[in-house]
């Protein structure tokens, strides 16, 4: 039962991330460990700010426009 609940929460988190266009931090970390083991991994905040900037042309993680 607990495992099923964790799975549902994981899918919900993934759905919401895809809905707003923010890539998954966990997927990024897995990719870095698998394909770039010698490179440093960004913090969650750095990753989020970079994703926001790429998606919304934001400055420092703050959205500068709505559309």
PDB file of N, CA, C and O in Angstrom:
ATOM      1  N   UNK A   1       0.820  -1.194   0.000  1.00  0.00           N
ATOM      2  CA  UNK A   1       0.000   0.000   0.000  1.00  0.00           C
ATOM      3  C   UNK A   1       0.864   1.259   0.000  1.00  0.00           C
ATOM      4  O   UNK A   1       0.610   2.181  -0.745  1.00  0.00           O
ATOM      5  N   UNK A   2       1.897   1.271   0.849  1.00  0.00           N
ATOM      6  CA  UNK A   2       2.780   2.428   0.930  1.00  0.00           C
ATOM      7  C   UNK A   2       3.548   2.622  -0.379  1.00  0.00           C
ATOM      8  O   UNK A   2       3.701   3.749  -0.849  1.00  0.00           O
ATOM      9  N   UNK A   3       3.983   1.527  -0.980  1.00  0.00           N
ATOM     10  CA  UNK A   3       4.697   1.623  -2.257  1.00  0.00           C
ATOM     11  C   UNK A   3       3.791   2.174  -3.354  1.00  0.00           C
ATOM     12  O   UNK A   3       4.238   2.953  -4.196  1.00  0.00           O
ATOM     13  N   UNK A   4       2.539   1.780  -3.360  1.00  0.00           N
ATOM     14  CA  UNK A   4       1.580   2.272  -4.352  1.00  0.00           C
ATOM     15  C   UNK A   4       1.362   3.773  -4.166  1.00  0.00           C
ATOM     16  O   UNK A   4       1.302   4.519  -5.143  1.00  0.00           O
ATOM     17  N   UNK A   5       1.280   4.222  -2.915  1.00  0.00           N
ATOM     18  CA  UNK A   5       1.110   5.646  -2.626  1.00  0.00           C
ATOM     19  C   UNK A   5       2.326   6.443  -3.102  1.00  0.00           C
ATOM     20  O   UNK A   5       2.183   7.509  -3.707  1.00  0.00           O
ATOM     21  N   UNK A   6       3.530   5.921  -2.852  1.00  0.00           N
ATOM     22  CA  UNK A   6       4.751   6.585  -3.323  1.00  0.00           C
ATOM     23  C   UNK A   6       4.766   6.678  -4.840  1.00  0.00           C
ATOM     24  O   UNK A   6       5.184   7.685  -5.402  1.00  0.00           O
ATOM     25  N   UNK A   7       4.323   5.622  -5.499  1.00  0.00           N
ATOM     26  CA  UNK A   7       4.282   5.614  -6.959  1.00  0.00           C
ATOM     27  C   UNK A   7       3.304   6.666  -7.477  1.00  0.00           C
ATOM     28  O   UNK A   7       3.604   7.402  -8.428  1.00  0.00           O
ATOM     29  N   UNK A   8       2.140   6.763  -6.856  1.00  0.00           N
ATOM     30  CA  UNK A   8       1.145   7.757  -7.267  1.00  0.00           C
ATOM     31  C   UNK A   8       1.679   9.168  -7.071  1.00  0.00           C
ATOM     32  O   UNK A   8       1.530  10.024  -7.946  1.00  0.00           O
ATOM     33  N   UNK A   9       2.328   9.423  -5.949  1.00  0.00           N
ATOM     34  CA  UNK A   9       2.901  10.744  -5.689  1.00  0.00           C
ATOM     35  C   UNK A   9       3.981  11.069  -6.710  1.00  0.00           C
ATOM     36  O   UNK A   9       4.078  12.186  -7.203  1.00  0.00           O
ATOM     37  N   UNK A  10       4.790  10.079  -7.058  1.00  0.00           N
ATOM     38  CA  UNK A  10       5.838  10.283  -8.061  1.00  0.00           C
ATOM     39  C   UNK A  10       5.246  10.654  -9.418  1.00  0.00           C
ATOM     40  O   UNK A  10       5.722  11.577 -10.082  1.00  0.00           O
ATOM     41  N   UNK A  11       4.195   9.938  -9.824  1.00  0.00           N
ATOM     42  CA  UNK A  11       3.546  10.249 -11.100  1.00  0.00           C
ATOM     43  C   UNK A  11       2.902  11.630 -11.071  1.00  0.00           C
ATOM     44  O   UNK A  11       2.941  12.364 -12.054  1.00  0.00           O
ATOM     45  N   UNK A  12       2.318  11.980  -9.941  1.00  0.00           N
ATOM     46  CA  UNK A  12       1.690  13.302  -9.808  1.00  0.00           C
ATOM     47  C   UNK A  12       2.733  14.405  -9.950  1.00  0.00           C
ATOM     48  O   UNK A  12       2.533  15.388 -10.652  1.00  0.00           O
ATOM     49  N   UNK A  13       3.871  14.240  -9.290  1.00  0.00           N
ATOM     50  CA  UNK A  13       4.949  15.225  -9.368  1.00  0.00           C
ATOM     51  C   UNK A  13       5.462  15.351 -10.805  1.00  0.00           C
ATOM     52  O   UNK A  13       5.678  16.445 -11.313  1.00  0.00           O
ATOM     53  N   UNK A  14       5.618  14.209 -11.473  1.00  0.00           N
ATOM     54  CA  UNK A  14       6.076  14.221 -12.863  1.00  0.00           C
ATOM     55  C   UNK A  14       5.055  14.916 -13.765  1.00  0.00           C
ATOM     56  O   UNK A  14       5.428  15.716 -14.617  1.00  0.00           O
ATOM     57  N   UNK A  15       3.777  14.630 -13.566  1.00  0.00           N
ATOM     58  CA  UNK A  15       2.723  15.249 -14.358  1.00  0.00           C
ATOM     59  C   UNK A  15       2.739  16.771 -14.194  1.00  0.00           C
ATOM     60  O   UNK A  15       2.671  17.518 -15.173  1.00  0.00           O
ATOM     61  N   UNK A  16       2.826  17.237 -12.957  1.00  0.00           N
ATOM     62  CA  UNK A  16       2.824  18.680 -12.716  1.00  0.00           C
ATOM     63  C   UNK A  16       4.058  19.352 -13.320  1.00  0.00           C
ATOM     64  O   UNK A  16       3.965  20.451 -13.864  1.00  0.00           O
ATOM     65  N   UNK A  17       5.192  18.686 -13.242  1.00  0.00           N
ATOM     66  CA  UNK A  17       6.412  19.251 -13.844  1.00  0.00           C
ATOM     67  C   UNK A  17       6.263  19.367 -15.354  1.00  0.00           C
ATOM     68  O   UNK A  17       6.633  20.377 -15.947  1.00  0.00           O
ATOM     69  N   UNK A  18       5.726  18.335 -15.973  1.00  0.00           N
ATOM     70  CA  UNK A  18       5.533  18.375 -17.416  1.00  0.00           C
ATOM     71  C   UNK A  18       4.475  19.405 -17.805  1.00  0.00           C
ATOM     72  O   UNK A  18       4.587  20.062 -18.842  1.00  0.00           O
ATOM     73  N   UNK A  19       3.476  19.570 -16.959  1.00  0.00           N
ATOM     74  CA  UNK A  19       2.409  20.516 -17.226  1.00  0.00           C
ATOM     75  C   UNK A  19       2.940  21.946 -17.321  1.00  0.00           C
ATOM     76  O   UNK A  19       2.538  22.706 -18.194  1.00  0.00           O
ATOM     77  N   UNK A  20       3.854  22.300 -16.446  1.00  0.00           N
ATOM     78  CA  UNK A  20       4.404  23.660 -16.460  1.00  0.00           C
ATOM     79  C   UNK A  20       5.699  23.751 -17.256  1.00  0.00           C
ATOM     80  O   UNK A  20       6.286  24.818 -17.368  1.00  0.00           O
ATOM     81  N   UNK A  21       6.174  22.636 -17.780  1.00  0.00           N
ATOM     82  CA  UNK A  21       7.342  22.655 -18.646  1.00  0.00           C
ATOM     83  C   UNK A  21       8.671  22.642 -17.944  1.00  0.00           C
ATOM     84  O   UNK A  21       9.685  23.029 -18.508  1.00  0.00           O
ATOM     85  N   UNK A  22       8.711  22.205 -16.701  1.00  0.00           N
ATOM     86  CA  UNK A  22       9.970  22.138 -15.965  1.00  0.00           C
ATOM     87  C   UNK A  22      10.459  20.693 -15.997  1.00  0.00           C
ATOM     88  O   UNK A  22       9.736  19.798 -15.573  1.00  0.00           O
ATOM     89  N   UNK A  23      11.668  20.471 -16.487  1.00  0.00           N
ATOM     90  CA  UNK A  23      12.180  19.102 -16.528  1.00  0.00           C
ATOM     91  C   UNK A  23      12.438  18.560 -15.122  1.00  0.00           C
ATOM     92  O   UNK A  23      12.580  19.310 -14.168  1.00  0.00           O
ATOM     93  N   UNK A  24      12.512  17.257 -15.004  1.00  0.00           N
ATOM     94  CA  UNK A  24      12.685  16.590 -13.720  1.00  0.00           C
ATOM     95  C   UNK A  24      14.135  16.674 -13.239  1.00  0.00           C
ATOM     96  O   UNK A  24      15.066  16.301 -13.965  1.00  0.00           O
ATOM     97  N   UNK A  25      14.312  17.123 -12.007  1.00  0.00           N
ATOM     98  CA  UNK A  25      15.643  17.202 -11.418  1.00  0.00           C
ATOM     99  C   UNK A  25      16.221  15.801 -11.238  1.00  0.00           C
ATOM    100  O   UNK A  25      17.408  15.583 -11.488  1.00  0.00           O
ATOM    101  N   UNK A  26      15.391  14.861 -10.819  1.00  0.00           N
ATOM    102  CA  UNK A  26      15.860  13.502 -10.605  1.00  0.00           C
ATOM    103  C   UNK A  26      16.352  12.874 -11.917  1.00  0.00           C
ATOM    104  O   UNK A  26      17.362  12.177 -11.936  1.00  0.00           O
ATOM    105  N   UNK A  27      15.652  13.139 -13.008  1.00  0.00           N
ATOM    106  CA  UNK A  27      16.073  12.640 -14.319  1.00  0.00           C
ATOM    107  C   UNK A  27      17.410  13.255 -14.711  1.00  0.00           C
ATOM    108  O   UNK A  27      18.293  12.577 -15.238  1.00  0.00           O
ATOM    109  N   UNK A  28      17.572  14.542 -14.428  1.00  0.00           N
ATOM    110  CA  UNK A  28      18.829  15.238 -14.706  1.00  0.00           C
ATOM    111  C   UNK A  28      19.979  14.610 -13.920  1.00  0.00           C
ATOM    112  O   UNK A  28      21.047  14.332 -14.475  1.00  0.00           O
ATOM    113  N   UNK A  29      19.764  14.371 -12.628  1.00  0.00           N
ATOM    114  CA  UNK A  29      20.812  13.789 -11.786  1.00  0.00           C
ATOM    115  C   UNK A  29      21.177  12.387 -12.285  1.00  0.00           C
ATOM    116  O   UNK A  29      22.366  12.061 -12.398  1.00  0.00           O
ATOM    117  N   UNK A  30      20.182  11.578 -12.605  1.00  0.00           N
ATOM    118  CA  UNK A  30      20.451  10.231 -13.138  1.00  0.00           C
ATOM    119  C   UNK A  30      21.249  10.306 -14.435  1.00  0.00           C
ATOM    120  O   UNK A  30      22.192   9.535 -14.642  1.00  0.00           O
ATOM    121  N   UNK A  31      20.881  11.235 -15.314  1.00  0.00           N
ATOM    122  CA  UNK A  31      21.591  11.408 -16.583  1.00  0.00           C
ATOM    123  C   UNK A  31      23.047  11.799 -16.332  1.00  0.00           C
ATOM    124  O   UNK A  31      23.965  11.249 -16.959  1.00  0.00           O
ATOM    125  N   UNK A  32      23.256  12.747 -15.436  1.00  0.00           N
ATOM    126  CA  UNK A  32      24.627  13.203 -15.156  1.00  0.00           C
ATOM    127  C   UNK A  32      25.484  12.079 -14.592  1.00  0.00           C
ATOM    128  O   UNK A  32      26.639  11.915 -14.983  1.00  0.00           O
ATOM    129  N   UNK A  33      24.916  11.293 -13.679  1.00  0.00           N
ATOM    130  CA  UNK A  33      25.673  10.188 -13.090  1.00  0.00           C
ATOM    131  C   UNK A  33      26.009   9.124 -14.124  1.00  0.00           C
ATOM    132  O   UNK A  33      27.091   8.554 -14.099  1.00  0.00           O
ATOM    133  N   UNK A  34      25.083   8.885 -15.043  1.00  0.00           N
ATOM    134  CA  UNK A  34      25.277   7.831 -16.043  1.00  0.00           C
ATOM    135  C   UNK A  34      26.196   8.272 -17.181  1.00  0.00           C
ATOM    136  O   UNK A  34      27.080   7.534 -17.596  1.00  0.00           O
ATOM    137  N   UNK A  35      25.976   9.484 -17.703  1.00  0.00           N
ATOM    138  CA  UNK A  35      26.689   9.919 -18.909  1.00  0.00           C
ATOM    139  C   UNK A  35      27.847  10.888 -18.659  1.00  0.00           C
ATOM    140  O   UNK A  35      28.698  11.051 -19.531  1.00  0.00           O
ATOM    141  N   UNK A  36      27.876  11.543 -17.514  1.00  0.00           N
ATOM    142  CA  UNK A  36      28.917  12.526 -17.208  1.00  0.00           C
ATOM    143  C   UNK A  36      29.391  12.356 -15.762  1.00  0.00           C
ATOM    144  O   UNK A  36      29.265  13.285 -14.949  1.00  0.00           O
ATOM    145  N   UNK A  37      29.923  11.185 -15.410  1.00  0.00           N
ATOM    146  CA  UNK A  37      30.260  10.909 -14.006  1.00  0.00           C
ATOM    147  C   UNK A  37      31.318  11.843 -13.422  1.00  0.00           C
ATOM    148  O   UNK A  37      31.339  12.055 -12.217  1.00  0.00           O
ATOM    149  N   UNK A  38      32.164  12.434 -14.223  1.00  0.00           N
ATOM    150  CA  UNK A  38      33.206  13.316 -13.708  1.00  0.00           C
ATOM    151  C   UNK A  38      32.766  14.753 -13.515  1.00  0.00           C
ATOM    152  O   UNK A  38      33.433  15.531 -12.830  1.00  0.00           O
ATOM    153  N   UNK A  39      31.626  15.125 -14.092  1.00  0.00           N
ATOM    154  CA  UNK A  39      31.136  16.499 -14.001  1.00  0.00           C
ATOM    155  C   UNK A  39      30.357  16.714 -12.705  1.00  0.00           C
ATOM    156  O   UNK A  39      29.756  15.790 -12.165  1.00  0.00           O
ATOM    157  N   UNK A  40      30.379  17.963 -12.234  1.00  0.00           N
ATOM    158  CA  UNK A  40      29.608  18.271 -11.034  1.00  0.00           C
ATOM    159  C   UNK A  40      28.127  18.401 -11.381  1.00  0.00           C
ATOM    160  O   UNK A  40      27.768  18.790 -12.493  1.00  0.00           O
ATOM    161  N   UNK A  41      27.286  18.073 -10.419  1.00  0.00           N
ATOM    162  CA  UNK A  41      25.837  18.136 -10.592  1.00  0.00           C
ATOM    163  C   UNK A  41      25.334  19.427  -9.970  1.00  0.00           C
ATOM    164  O   UNK A  41      25.717  19.780  -8.853  1.00  0.00           O
ATOM    165  N   UNK A  42      24.495  20.150 -10.696  1.00  0.00           N
ATOM    166  CA  UNK A  42      23.927  21.396 -10.184  1.00  0.00           C
ATOM    167  C   UNK A  42      23.012  21.109  -9.008  1.00  0.00           C
ATOM    168  O   UNK A  42      22.409  20.039  -8.925  1.00  0.00           O
ATOM    169  N   UNK A  43      22.883  22.091  -8.136  1.00  0.00           N
ATOM    170  CA  UNK A  43      21.923  21.962  -7.038  1.00  0.00           C
ATOM    171  C   UNK A  43      20.518  22.042  -7.622  1.00  0.00           C
ATOM    172  O   UNK A  43      20.321  22.483  -8.752  1.00  0.00           O
ATOM    173  N   UNK A  44      19.539  21.648  -6.831  1.00  0.00           N
ATOM    174  CA  UNK A  44      18.141  21.708  -7.282  1.00  0.00           C
ATOM    175  C   UNK A  44      17.768  23.141  -7.644  1.00  0.00           C
ATOM    176  O   UNK A  44      17.102  23.386  -8.640  1.00  0.00           O
ATOM    177  N   UNK A  45      18.230  24.104  -6.844  1.00  0.00           N
ATOM    178  CA  UNK A  45      17.912  25.514  -7.100  1.00  0.00           C
ATOM    179  C   UNK A  45      18.553  25.990  -8.401  1.00  0.00           C
ATOM    180  O   UNK A  45      17.910  26.659  -9.203  1.00  0.00           O
ATOM    181  N   UNK A  46      19.820  25.652  -8.624  1.00  0.00           N
ATOM    182  CA  UNK A  46      20.497  26.034  -9.869  1.00  0.00           C
ATOM    183  C   UNK A  46      19.800  25.427 -11.079  1.00  0.00           C
ATOM    184  O   UNK A  46      19.595  26.093 -12.090  1.00  0.00           O
ATOM    185  N   UNK A  47      19.424  24.157 -10.948  1.00  0.00           N
ATOM    186  CA  UNK A  47      18.737  23.462 -12.028  1.00  0.00           C
ATOM    187  C   UNK A  47      17.403  24.135 -12.339  1.00  0.00           C
ATOM    188  O   UNK A  47      17.067  24.385 -13.486  1.00  0.00           O
ATOM    189  N   UNK A  48      16.632  24.436 -11.298  1.00  0.00           N
ATOM    190  CA  UNK A  48      15.333  25.060 -11.482  1.00  0.00           C
ATOM    191  C   UNK A  48      15.470  26.448 -12.121  1.00  0.00           C
ATOM    192  O   UNK A  48      14.735  26.784 -13.046  1.00  0.00           O
ATOM    193  N   UNK A  49      16.426  27.246 -11.640  1.00  0.00           N
ATOM    194  CA  UNK A  49      16.629  28.589 -12.200  1.00  0.00           C
ATOM    195  C   UNK A  49      17.000  28.514 -13.679  1.00  0.00           C
ATOM    196  O   UNK A  49      16.493  29.296 -14.492  1.00  0.00           O
ATOM    197  N   UNK A  50      17.864  27.565 -14.026  1.00  0.00           N
ATOM    198  CA  UNK A  50      18.259  27.413 -15.424  1.00  0.00           C
ATOM    199  C   UNK A  50      17.071  26.970 -16.283  1.00  0.00           C
ATOM    200  O   UNK A  50      16.880  27.458 -17.400  1.00  0.00           O
ATOM    201  N   UNK A  51      16.260  26.065 -15.759  1.00  0.00           N
ATOM    202  CA  UNK A  51      15.078  25.604 -16.495  1.00  0.00           C
ATOM    203  C   UNK A  51      14.083  26.738 -16.684  1.00  0.00           C
ATOM    204  O   UNK A  51      13.502  26.900 -17.760  1.00  0.00           O
ATOM    205  N   UNK A  52      13.891  27.565 -15.651  1.00  0.00           N
ATOM    206  CA  UNK A  52      12.984  28.702 -15.741  1.00  0.00           C
ATOM    207  C   UNK A  52      13.489  29.710 -16.780  1.00  0.00           C
ATOM    208  O   UNK A  52      12.711  30.247 -17.558  1.00  0.00           O
ATOM    209  N   UNK A  53      14.783  29.961 -16.760  1.00  0.00           N
ATOM    210  CA  UNK A  53      15.349  30.911 -17.711  1.00  0.00           C
ATOM    211  C   UNK A  53      15.200  30.410 -19.143  1.00  0.00           C
ATOM    212  O   UNK A  53      14.856  31.169 -20.047  1.00  0.00           O
ATOM    213  N   UNK A  54      15.446  29.128 -19.342  1.00  0.00           N
ATOM    214  CA  UNK A  54      15.313  28.562 -20.685  1.00  0.00           C
ATOM    215  C   UNK A  54      13.860  28.593 -21.163  1.00  0.00           C
ATOM    216  O   UNK A  54      13.589  28.858 -22.330  1.00  0.00           O
ATOM    217  N   UNK A  55      12.935  28.347 -20.261  1.00  0.00           N
ATOM    218  CA  UNK A  55      11.516  28.282 -20.641  1.00  0.00           C
ATOM    219  C   UNK A  55      10.879  29.658 -20.776  1.00  0.00           C
ATOM    220  O   UNK A  55      10.119  29.907 -21.687  1.00  0.00           O
ATOM    221  N   UNK A  56      11.169  30.550 -19.824  1.00  0.00           N
ATOM    222  CA  UNK A  56      10.461  31.829 -19.764  1.00  0.00           C
ATOM    223  C   UNK A  56      11.354  33.046 -19.943  1.00  0.00           C
ATOM    224  O   UNK A  56      10.909  34.164 -19.701  1.00  0.00           O
ATOM    225  N   UNK A  57      12.609  32.844 -20.288  1.00  0.00           N
ATOM    226  CA  UNK A  57      13.560  33.936 -20.393  1.00  0.00           C
ATOM    227  C   UNK A  57      13.620  34.697 -19.074  1.00  0.00           C
ATOM    228  O   UNK A  57      13.568  35.924 -19.027  1.00  0.00           O
ATOM    229  N   UNK A  58      13.695  33.945 -17.968  1.00  0.00           N
ATOM    230  CA  UNK A  58      13.686  34.530 -16.631  1.00  0.00           C
ATOM    231  C   UNK A  58      15.097  34.954 -16.224  1.00  0.00           C
ATOM    232  O   UNK A  58      16.089  34.489 -16.767  1.00  0.00           O
ATOM    233  N   UNK A  59      15.154  35.828 -15.257  1.00  0.00           N
ATOM    234  CA  UNK A  59      16.432  36.291 -14.701  1.00  0.00           C
ATOM    235  C   UNK A  59      16.531  35.800 -13.268  1.00  0.00           C
ATOM    236  O   UNK A  59      15.758  36.190 -12.412  1.00  0.00           O
ATOM    237  N   UNK A  60      17.484  34.902 -13.001  1.00  0.00           N
ATOM    238  CA  UNK A  60      17.669  34.382 -11.654  1.00  0.00           C
ATOM    239  C   UNK A  60      16.512  33.563 -11.135  1.00  0.00           C
ATOM    240  O   UNK A  60      16.253  33.522  -9.949  1.00  0.00           O
ATOM    241  N   UNK A  61      15.770  32.906 -12.034  1.00  0.00           N
ATOM    242  CA  UNK A  61      14.657  32.087 -11.610  1.00  0.00           C
ATOM    243  C   UNK A  61      13.350  32.819 -11.465  1.00  0.00           C
ATOM    244  O   UNK A  61      12.328  32.241 -11.152  1.00  0.00           O
ATOM    245  N   UNK A  62      13.349  34.134 -11.691  1.00  0.00           N
ATOM    246  CA  UNK A  62      12.130  34.924 -11.584  1.00  0.00           C
ATOM    247  C   UNK A  62      11.596  35.199 -12.982  1.00  0.00           C
ATOM    248  O   UNK A  62      12.306  35.691 -13.852  1.00  0.00           O
ATOM    249  N   UNK A  63      10.353  34.898 -13.188  1.00  0.00           N
ATOM    250  CA  UNK A  63       9.715  35.063 -14.502  1.00  0.00           C
ATOM    251  C   UNK A  63       9.560  36.550 -14.801  1.00  0.00           C
ATOM    252  O   UNK A  63       9.024  37.307 -13.997  1.00  0.00           O
ATOM    253  N   UNK A  64      10.064  36.956 -15.964  1.00  0.00           N
ATOM    254  CA  UNK A  64      10.025  38.370 -16.313  1.00  0.00           C
ATOM    255  C   UNK A  64       8.833  38.719 -17.206  1.00  0.00           C
ATOM    256  O   UNK A  64       8.611  39.881 -17.491  1.00  0.00           O
ATOM    257  N   UNK A  65       8.101  37.736 -17.640  1.00  0.00           N
ATOM    258  CA  UNK A  65       6.927  37.980 -18.477  1.00  0.00           C
ATOM    259  C   UNK A  65       5.957  36.826 -18.285  1.00  0.00           C
ATOM    260  O   UNK A  65       6.310  35.771 -17.811  1.00  0.00           O
ATOM    261  N   UNK A  66       4.719  37.032 -18.692  1.00  0.00           N
ATOM    262  CA  UNK A  66       3.728  35.982 -18.471  1.00  0.00           C
ATOM    263  C   UNK A  66       3.521  35.113 -19.716  1.00  0.00           C
ATOM    264  O   UNK A  66       3.060  33.992 -19.612  1.00  0.00           O
ATOM    265  N   UNK A  67       3.818  35.617 -20.884  1.00  0.00           N
ATOM    266  CA  UNK A  67       3.548  34.858 -22.105  1.00  0.00           C
ATOM    267  C   UNK A  67       4.730  34.874 -23.045  1.00  0.00           C
ATOM    268  O   UNK A  67       5.510  35.759 -23.075  1.00  0.00           O
TER     269      UNK A  67
END
